[in-house]
Amino acid sequence: MAAKTMFEKIWESHVVREEADGTTLLYIDRHLVHEVTSPQAFQGLKLAGRRPRRPGATLAVPDHNVPTTDRRFGISDPVSAKQVKTLEQNCKDLGITFFGMNDIRQGIVHVIGPEQGFTLPGMTIVCGDSHTSTHGAFGALAFGIGTSEVEHVLSTQCLLQKRPKTMEVRVEGALSRHCSAKDIILAIIGKIGTAGGTGHVIEYTGGAIRSLTMEGRMTLCNMSIEGGARAGLVAPDTHTFLYIKDRPLAPKGELFERAVRAWMQLTTDPGAKFDQVVELRADEIAPQVTWGTSPGMVTGVNGKVPDPREMPDEKSRKAAEHALEYMALTPGTPMTKIKLDRVFIGSCTNSRIEDLRLAAQYVKGKKVAPSVHAMVVPGSGLVKQQAEQEGLDQIFKEAGFEWREAGCSMCLAMNADVLQPGERCASTSNRNFEGRQGKGGRTHLVSPPMAVAAAVEGHFVDIRYWS
Amino acid sequence: MQPFTTLTGLVAPLDRVNVDTDQIIPKQFLKTIERTGLREGLFLDWRKKQDGTPDPELFLNQTRYNGATILLTRDNFGCGSSREHAPWALLDQGFRCLIAPSFADIFYNNCFLNGILPVVLNAEEVQALFQAVRASEGYQLTVDLAEQTVTTPQKTIYRFDVDPFRKNCLLKGLDSIGLSLQHEPTIAAYENKRKTEAPWLFPDL
């Protein structure tokens, strides 16, 4: 039998039928839904007189629009409130499970899927959200879709897809103690570029990946889309099975044992071929900081703002000039000289309990610089509760951080958490696009420890040498 | 969905790489529960310079591009967020065809599902078109999906690739959900097989 990659195994076990040109009707095991990309899909479904094929394979939660301050009085923005209400009503009408804003299980859709055991290895998982790639950390084929496709999945539990190519990103060696999965993925994007993975599913392999915890693997897979790949995968192993065991929606007892035996067969066979292979050394990765308006515009914190004149081609030169103008940065400035106004710890990339524990460890006993406004937004109500049980909220609050309710918050600033024009932010989120965190706002993507250190010092510091 | 067969139309240039969907349609327009009325948000943050005056570089601020139906742009157009509001906004503005050296995956797919044809030409061809568009006001191209060609006023013909299945759906304006539902018995048979093979996938919420 031919050696197969993990992607090929998952894909092939989900083929319902194939068209002559290879377009595949692919079965979808799990569907996550949030308020922003679903209303038009539900409307289409209803107008066509259709019902969801498997409402029980779908889980809905509001996350993009929800306030991260006191929620007892609802959402003050009437447009946001209407969108969240529309999701709740659609779920009620169609028999879909919905975690409301004041449910402890509410949170960012890509945090709660794994947290509830909704995400399992070998599954196909979709959501009208590009960061669905997060769930690939479990060895699930998970990718973002548009609203038309949300309607397609609701109606048919399937999607029409062209088979993507495969890319192996192998990371060997040991990561510096102060670096994390965030630095690995930013370094990968810096190497392959923001379109490097277009048309591909990435499988992350190598010793540095195997050593990552499940939450680290989620951070890694989360940003696959920032490298252009719709999906990223990590082979399931003991870390994965232990993480899943006893989660509310995970299989139990005999069924769990049987599932684990099947999940162990998912790994890429020795000798299987990828369409592309990229290799990195983890020991060469410094803490990463983005300097531009695209996640591939990234360097080590020990580096400098690059000079567009030294870019290899006209296209990159122009893009860098635009970016530096927007970011108000001068070529040659050491990254550690960049001063910050805001610090945001949160998002589907870095808002899980391990992220908060790590950040708290660095900030304990220190104070946020007076010039900096810093906030922590946990990824879910349950993450928040866990952090509070461990006293992490006290550490953050004593240091001067705001401690908020769960949601997407200032990652994309659809709620009231917004950068003002010209404000510069160290953010643990995933996109440094122009205006992403607020019109005119300037975003630098970093890991949670780097964000914390920047909050304390008021500028970036090399966390490896920070006392 | 409106079919796409041939289109002869005015071309507007957007000379930027990695245009993300946050730029195509900013977040505040994502709160809608409708598909329409999004043109006012199209490239909103690029319409004005920091001093508040209209940025003359943006095609939307140049009357010569009023009524354009074809957008000419650069690599990795539509990257980032999966928001289908991006193709909806482009469609609302009147664009039926986009030409670039590459597109981001999710956006590319979303276009086909909304009657927009994204055409991939190589970087040299796109560069030649940029020069031509800038050089002559009223520059038009003819795009023929059946023939998979883009034809210039000088009768230069550029060929492009498109998946046969997507092409057929777009040519006829087919509803892909309706197509998939025709295979309901096959979907049901697949589910029954999987319930035996992998029963842990089936306990529903």
XYZ file of C-alpha atoms in Angstrom:
672
model
C 0.000 0.000 0.000
C 1.309 3.434 -0.926
C 2.674 5.588 1.900
C 0.234 8.385 2.710
C 0.419 11.714 4.495
C -1.932 12.434 7.381
C -3.754 14.917 5.153
C -4.355 12.257 2.503
C -5.732 9.821 5.078
C -8.181 12.351 6.500
C -9.209 13.651 3.086
C -9.791 10.192 1.631
C -11.925 9.094 4.568
C -14.233 12.069 3.944
C -14.828 11.777 0.208
C -18.534 11.346 -0.500
C -18.131 11.543 -4.274
C -15.839 13.042 -6.899
C -16.514 14.989 -10.098
C -14.569 14.221 -13.273
C -12.198 17.164 -12.644
C -11.452 16.043 -9.082
C -13.874 18.446 -7.377
C -14.873 16.517 -4.283
C -18.010 16.431 -2.209
C -16.294 16.292 1.176
C -18.147 15.270 4.330
C -17.897 17.713 7.238
C -17.956 16.252 10.758
C -18.121 19.452 12.781
C -19.347 22.953 12.082
C -18.635 25.936 14.333
C -20.750 29.043 13.837
C -20.378 32.625 15.088
C -22.551 35.692 14.663
C -20.626 37.583 11.968
C -20.441 35.154 9.044
C -23.672 33.232 9.578
C -26.783 35.484 9.324
C -26.869 35.498 5.518
C -26.330 31.719 5.482
C -29.268 31.095 7.803
C -31.372 33.510 5.773
C -30.479 31.645 2.557
C -31.336 28.322 4.167
C -34.702 29.569 5.337
C -35.542 31.282 2.011
C -34.847 28.026 0.180
C -37.132 26.193 2.609
C -34.295 23.951 3.781
C -33.408 22.569 7.206
C -29.924 21.865 8.583
C -28.981 18.284 7.733
C -27.269 17.646 11.095
C -27.996 20.441 13.562
C -26.315 18.312 16.234
C -22.966 18.505 14.431
C -23.050 22.289 14.757
C -22.090 24.500 17.703
C -22.753 28.240 17.759
C -21.333 31.022 19.917
C -21.140 34.815 19.691
C -17.544 36.031 20.049
C -16.640 38.852 17.614
C -19.160 41.470 18.765
C -19.461 40.768 22.469
C -18.344 43.367 25.002
C -15.448 42.378 27.267
C -16.745 44.606 30.041
C -19.774 43.987 32.283
C -22.360 42.073 30.265
C -25.297 42.165 32.603
C -26.920 44.960 30.624
C -26.356 43.406 27.197
C -24.625 44.965 24.183
C -24.921 48.745 23.921
C -24.262 48.939 20.150
C -27.702 48.146 18.651
C -26.220 46.797 15.397
C -23.945 44.360 17.242
C -26.771 43.419 19.575
C -29.024 42.629 16.614
C -26.378 40.390 15.040
C -25.896 38.409 18.250
C -29.671 38.178 18.772
C -30.078 36.960 15.176
C -27.658 34.101 15.835
C -29.507 33.103 18.977
C -32.870 33.156 17.188
C -31.570 31.173 14.202
C -30.158 28.517 16.529
C -33.420 28.324 18.427
C -35.446 28.009 15.201
C -33.221 25.296 13.784
C -32.277 23.256 16.851
C -28.598 24.243 16.999
C -26.714 24.312 20.307
C -25.905 27.903 21.278
C -23.661 29.141 24.089
C -24.967 32.604 24.964
C -22.931 35.603 26.019
C -23.504 34.967 29.726
C -22.885 31.201 29.574
C -19.590 30.287 31.282
C -18.803 28.117 28.218
C -18.948 31.149 25.888
C -15.696 32.242 24.315
C -13.773 32.542 21.083
C -15.034 29.842 18.762
C -11.527 28.373 18.281
C -10.933 28.241 22.013
C -14.205 26.583 22.964
C -14.186 23.861 20.271
C -11.095 22.163 21.734
C -12.082 23.077 25.299
C -15.416 21.243 24.995
C -13.962 18.194 23.226
C -15.962 19.160 20.116
C -12.680 19.056 18.177
C -11.280 15.545 17.686
C -8.462 14.034 15.591
C -9.252 12.809 12.095
C -12.304 15.046 11.757
C -13.134 17.588 9.103
C -14.059 20.837 10.855
C -15.175 24.096 9.281
C -16.250 27.537 10.424
C -16.923 30.809 8.669
C -13.646 32.088 10.042
C -10.155 31.822 8.615
C -8.596 30.877 11.972
C -10.420 27.543 11.909
C -6.955 26.222 11.037
C -6.407 26.249 14.834
C -8.149 22.878 15.210
C -5.481 21.238 13.036
C -3.445 21.031 16.251
C -5.447 17.852 16.977
C -4.779 16.239 13.606
C -8.146 17.402 12.273
C -8.522 18.864 8.790
C -9.940 22.242 9.753
C -10.331 25.268 7.534
C -12.159 28.561 7.170
C -15.007 29.025 4.726
C -17.181 31.855 3.431
C -20.836 32.424 4.235
C -22.112 30.685 1.073
C -20.204 27.618 2.205
C -21.614 27.928 5.730
C -25.040 27.596 4.101
C -23.762 24.663 2.024
C -22.596 22.818 5.136
C -25.815 23.557 7.025
C -27.851 22.240 4.098
C -25.793 19.202 3.102
C -23.189 18.543 5.851
C -20.750 18.567 2.920
C -18.601 20.989 0.939
C -17.440 21.046 -2.661
C -13.655 21.231 -2.557
C -10.627 20.874 -4.773
C -7.959 18.720 -3.195
C -5.160 20.978 -1.908
C -1.452 20.217 -2.159
C 0.647 19.271 0.836
C 3.554 21.065 2.473
C 5.720 19.743 5.283
C 7.187 22.352 7.600
C 9.822 20.559 9.646
C 11.190 22.316 12.727
C 14.040 20.521 14.476
C 16.161 21.570 17.441
C 15.321 23.041 20.821
C 13.570 26.380 21.199
C 15.020 28.978 23.574
C 13.363 28.802 26.981
C 11.871 32.254 26.428
C 10.479 31.506 22.973
C 7.166 29.842 22.245
C 4.938 28.472 19.510
C 4.123 32.058 18.509
C 7.761 32.718 17.684
C 7.945 29.494 15.661
C 4.924 30.340 13.527
C 5.989 33.965 12.992
C 9.443 32.740 11.935
C 7.824 30.237 9.533
C 5.659 32.966 7.971
C 8.723 35.207 7.735
C 10.424 32.436 5.774
C 7.647 31.229 3.438
C 5.828 34.574 3.086
C 2.135 35.345 3.494
C 1.267 33.462 0.314
C 3.847 30.677 0.721
C 1.236 28.142 1.750
C -1.483 29.148 -0.748
C -3.185 26.067 -2.177
C -1.550 23.824 0.439
C -2.314 22.111 3.714
C 0.711 22.329 5.999
C 1.797 19.490 8.261
C 4.128 20.693 11.014
C 6.679 18.043 11.960
C 10.000 17.699 13.778
C 11.242 17.628 17.333
C 10.378 21.238 18.157
C 6.756 20.635 17.167
C 6.478 17.334 19.048
C 7.682 19.122 22.194
C 4.893 21.705 22.027
C 1.896 21.343 24.326
C -1.570 21.141 22.773
C -2.106 24.830 23.372
C 1.221 25.632 21.717
C 0.184 23.522 18.739
C -3.081 25.488 18.550
C -1.126 28.762 18.428
C 1.012 27.292 15.662
C -1.833 25.939 13.511
C -3.935 29.055 14.151
C -1.632 31.222 12.050
C -1.282 28.760 9.131
C -3.696 31.043 7.274
C -1.263 33.953 7.754
C 1.166 31.868 5.694
C -1.555 31.431 3.054
C -2.458 27.835 3.992
C -6.113 27.179 4.718
C -5.200 24.394 7.114
C -2.288 23.271 9.292
C -1.911 19.870 10.930
C 0.034 18.327 13.785
C -0.038 14.538 14.184
C -2.017 13.435 17.235
C -0.026 11.769 20.021
C -0.228 11.127 23.761
C -0.404 14.904 24.455
C -3.474 15.033 22.215
C -5.256 12.042 23.737
C -4.661 13.216 27.304
C -5.940 16.683 26.426
C -9.150 15.264 24.934
C -9.899 12.644 27.576
C -12.853 13.587 29.823
C -13.734 16.789 27.931
C -17.551 17.252 27.964
C -18.159 16.350 24.308
C -15.328 13.827 23.868
C -16.120 10.112 23.504
C -16.016 8.224 26.798
C -14.941 4.764 28.020
C -14.763 1.993 25.447
C -15.588 4.394 22.601
C -12.699 6.658 23.601
C -10.279 3.700 23.638
C -11.481 2.665 20.211
C -11.139 6.205 18.890
C -7.579 6.497 20.216
C -6.597 3.301 18.390
C -7.954 4.814 15.166
C -6.320 8.207 15.802
C -2.922 6.538 16.190
C -3.223 5.352 12.580
C -3.620 8.914 11.280
C 0.069 9.855 11.298
C 1.944 10.302 8.050
C 3.476 7.026 6.867
C 7.263 6.796 6.569
C 8.236 7.607 3.014
C 5.060 9.554 2.189
C 5.735 12.451 -0.162
C 4.784 16.094 0.341
C 4.505 18.505 -2.584
C 6.837 20.914 -0.771
C 9.146 20.682 2.223
C 10.406 23.633 4.291
C 12.904 23.266 7.133
C 13.732 25.527 10.077
C 15.988 25.233 13.116
C 14.201 26.075 16.367
C 17.474 27.036 18.086
C 17.950 29.800 15.501
C 14.582 31.423 16.300
C 14.773 34.639 18.346
C 11.646 36.178 19.908
C 9.753 37.574 16.929
C 8.211 41.020 16.388
C 6.408 42.224 13.263
C 7.405 45.624 11.902
C 4.960 45.984 8.994
C 1.346 45.530 7.962
C 1.499 41.891 6.919
C 2.477 38.997 9.238
C 5.394 38.084 6.967
C 6.979 41.470 7.766
C 8.676 40.105 10.839
C 12.111 39.997 12.417
C 13.835 38.910 15.619
C 13.587 41.384 18.516
C 17.379 41.664 18.251
C 16.908 42.954 14.686
C 16.153 46.339 13.149
C 13.389 47.898 11.101
C 14.491 46.943 7.585
C 15.433 49.357 4.824
C 13.073 49.025 1.837
C 15.996 49.908 -0.466
C 17.611 46.622 0.527
C 14.568 44.543 -0.453
C 15.232 41.902 -3.143
C 12.616 43.151 -5.627
C 10.475 46.120 -6.588
C 7.304 44.489 -5.281
C 8.675 43.957 -1.751
C 10.294 47.385 -1.749
C 7.030 49.137 -2.512
C 5.124 47.028 0.010
C 7.725 47.776 2.711
C 7.645 51.518 1.946
C 3.850 51.562 2.284
C 4.049 49.553 5.496
C 6.712 51.730 7.136
C 4.814 54.861 6.236
C 1.674 53.444 7.845
C 3.600 52.169 10.862
C 5.527 55.456 11.203
C 8.829 53.612 11.533
C 12.273 54.608 10.306
C 14.539 52.031 8.631
C 17.428 50.960 10.849
C 15.602 51.550 14.155
C 16.401 48.716 16.594
C 13.178 46.838 17.400
C 13.867 47.370 21.109
C 13.621 51.158 20.607
C 9.998 50.960 19.460
C 7.715 52.475 22.109
C 4.214 51.190 22.780
C 0.930 52.820 23.840
C -1.169 49.692 24.196
C -0.690 46.012 24.983
C -3.286 43.373 24.123
C -3.082 39.827 25.427
C -5.823 37.726 23.911
C -7.281 36.356 20.608
C -7.731 32.825 19.255
C -3.942 32.718 18.883
C -2.885 33.381 22.484
C -5.699 33.524 25.054
C -5.675 30.031 26.534
C -4.779 29.150 30.093
C -1.136 28.344 29.278
C -0.727 31.697 27.543
C -2.095 33.471 30.605
C 0.026 31.401 32.996
C 3.162 32.164 31.013
C 2.383 35.867 30.738
C 1.592 36.042 34.469
C 4.873 34.352 35.304
C 6.783 37.165 33.553
C 4.703 40.015 34.946
C 4.477 38.874 38.564
C 5.620 41.634 40.914
C 6.143 44.145 38.098
C 4.153 47.183 36.984
C 2.873 48.231 33.584
C 4.658 51.400 32.426
C 2.574 54.555 33.118
C 2.520 55.390 29.389
C 0.981 52.012 28.470
C -2.642 50.874 28.578
C -2.626 47.071 28.862
C -5.406 44.494 28.863
C -5.872 40.744 29.141
C -8.863 39.140 27.443
C -9.222 35.425 28.225
C -10.309 33.151 25.375
C -13.362 31.751 27.115
C -15.425 32.022 30.262
C -13.875 28.760 31.436
C -10.324 30.010 30.799
C -11.189 33.122 32.796
C -12.599 31.054 35.635
C -9.539 28.769 35.689
C -7.175 31.761 35.671
C -9.073 33.311 38.579
C -8.891 30.067 40.547
C -5.128 30.153 40.053
C -4.914 33.821 41.063
C -3.611 34.947 37.676
C -6.184 37.750 37.497
C -4.709 39.210 40.705
C -1.193 39.154 39.253
C -2.358 40.974 36.132
C -4.517 43.476 38.001
C -1.787 44.269 40.520
C 0.590 44.921 37.634
C -1.912 47.353 36.105
C -3.514 45.217 33.399
C -7.254 45.335 32.812
C -8.859 41.925 33.300
C -11.752 41.439 30.855
C -14.559 39.085 29.829
C -13.960 36.536 27.040
C -14.180 37.311 23.322
C -12.293 38.282 20.170
C -11.962 41.836 21.460
C -9.143 43.975 20.082
C -7.840 41.279 17.721
C -10.225 42.721 15.164
C -11.883 45.499 17.156
C -15.494 44.816 16.216
C -16.576 45.605 19.749
C -15.642 48.654 21.813
C -12.004 47.505 22.264
C -10.330 49.614 19.592
C -6.976 51.355 19.016
C -7.169 55.093 18.445
C -5.561 56.494 15.261
C -1.775 56.509 15.654
C -1.722 54.287 18.728
C 0.930 51.578 18.711
C 0.110 48.188 20.182
C 2.058 45.055 21.111
C -0.516 42.358 20.450
C -0.584 38.593 20.902
C -3.144 38.349 18.080
C -2.586 37.187 14.513
C -2.987 40.101 12.088
C -1.087 43.346 11.828
C -3.079 44.566 8.815
C -3.696 48.292 8.424
C -6.587 49.317 10.642
C -7.131 45.791 11.943
C -7.232 46.898 15.585
C -8.772 50.272 14.782
C -8.424 52.775 11.949
C -4.937 54.223 11.984
C -3.831 51.829 14.743
C -0.371 50.244 14.504
C -0.027 46.595 15.460
C 3.098 44.596 16.304
C 2.513 40.861 16.674
C 4.391 39.128 19.491
C 4.195 36.228 21.969
C 2.555 36.673 25.397
C 5.902 37.000 27.273
C 7.102 39.601 24.757
C 3.822 41.520 25.139
C 4.123 41.517 28.921
C 7.723 42.714 28.868
C 6.777 45.477 26.427
C 3.953 46.543 28.757
C 6.333 46.823 31.705
C 9.177 48.599 29.892
C 7.058 50.702 27.528
C 9.100 49.428 24.572
C 10.068 46.032 23.150
C 12.738 44.118 25.031
C 14.633 40.949 24.233
C 12.858 38.670 26.650
C 15.866 36.320 26.702
C 17.911 38.926 28.542
C 15.124 40.574 30.555
C 15.486 40.338 34.311
C -26.333 33.442 -8.738
C -25.876 35.567 -11.845
C -24.126 33.569 -14.609
C -20.840 34.795 -16.040
C -20.305 34.209 -19.738
C -18.479 37.089 -21.397
C -17.793 40.551 -20.107
C -16.440 43.613 -21.870
C -15.763 46.319 -19.358
C -13.756 49.197 -18.031
C -10.685 48.198 -16.013
C -9.709 49.819 -12.694
C -6.173 49.408 -11.312
C -5.283 48.692 -7.675
C -1.503 48.530 -7.548
C -0.864 46.822 -4.206
C 0.287 43.356 -3.163
C -1.277 41.325 -0.335
C -4.527 43.300 -0.258
C -6.317 41.719 2.695
C -10.070 41.465 3.164
C -9.872 43.884 6.123
C -8.854 46.530 3.549
C -11.474 45.465 1.013
C -14.221 45.869 3.626
C -13.464 47.102 7.150
C -14.896 45.470 10.261
C -17.695 47.963 10.949
C -19.515 46.681 7.840
C -19.432 43.115 9.133
C -22.188 43.764 11.608
C -24.842 43.649 8.921
C -27.158 40.693 8.552
C -27.663 41.473 4.832
C -25.533 40.822 1.732
C -26.234 44.182 0.130
C -25.362 47.823 0.729
C -21.657 47.148 1.192
C -20.238 49.348 -1.600
C -19.912 52.305 0.774
C -17.423 50.254 2.782
C -15.284 49.143 -0.176
C -11.657 50.195 0.460
C -13.046 52.775 2.877
C -9.830 53.242 4.864
C -7.882 53.939 1.675
C -10.258 56.564 0.315
C -8.870 59.420 2.361
C -5.335 60.404 3.280
C -4.367 60.996 6.883
C -5.188 64.709 6.511
C -8.754 63.802 5.494
C -8.489 64.756 1.811
C -9.357 62.160 -0.862
C -6.359 60.039 -1.874
C -6.051 60.625 -5.626
C -4.153 57.353 -6.052
C -7.175 55.181 -5.257
C -9.171 54.327 -8.387
C -12.435 55.078 -6.552
C -11.365 58.729 -6.375
C -10.700 58.985 -10.127
C -13.728 59.635 -12.326
C -12.049 57.913 -15.288
C -12.672 54.587 -13.528
C -16.356 55.193 -12.766
C -18.377 52.193 -13.862
C -15.413 49.791 -13.929
C -16.419 46.131 -13.904
C -12.945 44.589 -13.979
C -10.403 45.108 -11.190
C -6.726 44.678 -12.001
C -4.534 44.040 -8.995
C -1.433 42.286 -7.656
C -0.327 39.121 -5.842
C -2.224 37.426 -3.015
C -5.355 39.536 -3.372
C -8.014 38.788 -0.740
C -5.728 37.344 1.923
C -6.651 37.204 5.594
C -10.171 36.953 6.954
C -12.700 34.626 5.269
C -15.388 37.350 5.269
C -17.582 36.951 2.208
C -18.461 40.602 2.696
C -15.337 41.257 0.577
C -16.710 39.764 -2.668
C -20.173 41.145 -1.789
C -18.718 44.668 -1.550
C -16.822 44.281 -4.833
C -19.974 43.003 -6.518
C -22.011 45.851 -5.034
C -19.529 48.270 -6.597
C -20.078 46.572 -9.963
C -17.031 44.316 -10.292
C -17.689 40.996 -12.025
C -14.098 40.060 -12.822
C -10.793 40.405 -10.940
C -7.394 39.931 -12.556
C -4.238 39.269 -10.517
C -1.129 37.061 -10.521
C -2.532 35.179 -7.496
C -5.435 35.152 -5.067
C -5.783 33.887 -1.501
C -7.627 30.557 -1.320
C -10.766 31.365 0.674
C -11.409 34.614 -1.181
C -10.878 32.921 -4.560
C -13.490 30.332 -3.704
C -15.924 32.930 -2.338
C -15.776 34.812 -5.662
C -17.038 31.859 -7.693
C -19.973 31.428 -5.307
C -21.031 35.028 -5.953
C -20.814 35.207 -9.722
C -17.409 36.915 -9.762
C -14.687 35.479 -11.996
C -11.160 35.712 -10.519
C -8.634 35.428 -13.363
C -5.020 34.466 -12.711
C -2.552 35.816 -15.274
C 1.207 35.714 -14.852
C 3.074 38.662 -13.336
C 4.396 39.889 -16.720
C 0.920 39.871 -18.260
C -0.503 41.719 -15.275
C 2.330 44.246 -15.457
C 1.614 44.838 -19.156
C -2.070 45.389 -18.358
C -1.219 47.887 -15.597
C 0.818 49.912 -18.080
C -1.941 49.793 -20.662
C -4.685 50.768 -18.188
C -2.713 53.780 -16.984
C -1.722 54.842 -20.489
C -5.197 54.977 -22.026
C -8.307 56.372 -20.421
C -11.367 54.199 -20.953
C -9.255 51.038 -21.296
C -11.474 47.997 -21.638
C -10.885 44.257 -21.666
C -13.066 41.425 -22.872
C -13.183 38.358 -20.671
C -14.612 35.149 -22.122
C -15.086 32.382 -19.576
C -16.074 29.661 -22.069
C -12.913 30.308 -24.087
C -10.851 31.137 -20.955
C -9.404 34.250 -22.575
C -8.797 37.906 -21.785
C -8.623 40.045 -24.918
C -7.124 43.530 -25.104
C -8.331 46.297 -27.453
C -5.243 45.503 -29.592
C -6.499 41.900 -29.819
C -3.732 40.474 -27.674
C -5.169 37.334 -26.115
C -4.205 36.072 -22.666
C -5.325 32.577 -21.653
C -6.197 31.558 -18.120
C -6.952 28.312 -16.255
C -10.118 27.548 -14.336
C -11.408 24.283 -12.841
C -13.980 22.707 -15.183
C -16.509 22.251 -12.362
C -16.326 25.852 -11.162
C -16.373 27.073 -14.745
C -19.553 25.170 -15.503
C -21.272 26.434 -12.339
C -20.343 30.028 -13.131
C -21.265 29.822 -16.823
C -24.731 28.548 -15.943
C -25.163 30.394 -12.639
C -25.803 27.074 -10.865
C -26.698 26.851 -7.191
C -24.032 24.567 -5.764
C -26.187 23.639 -2.756
C -28.908 22.425 -5.116
C -26.293 20.383 -6.988
C -24.995 18.773 -3.812
C -28.501 17.995 -2.585
C -29.027 15.884 -5.714
C -26.534 13.497 -4.137
C -28.486 13.116 -0.896
C -28.649 9.291 -1.145
C -24.854 9.160 -1.550
C -24.402 11.438 1.478
C -26.740 9.237 3.533
C -24.868 6.083 2.460
C -21.567 7.718 3.445
C -22.970 8.599 6.877
C -24.195 5.040 7.453
C -20.793 3.605 6.550
C -19.010 6.066 8.857
C -21.347 5.322 11.761
C -19.900 1.803 11.750
C -16.279 2.777 11.017
C -16.007 5.757 13.371
C -19.027 5.867 15.711
C -17.411 8.504 17.971
C -18.090 11.064 15.218
C -21.837 10.687 15.527
C -23.164 11.465 18.960
C -24.896 14.753 18.123
C -25.224 17.700 20.489
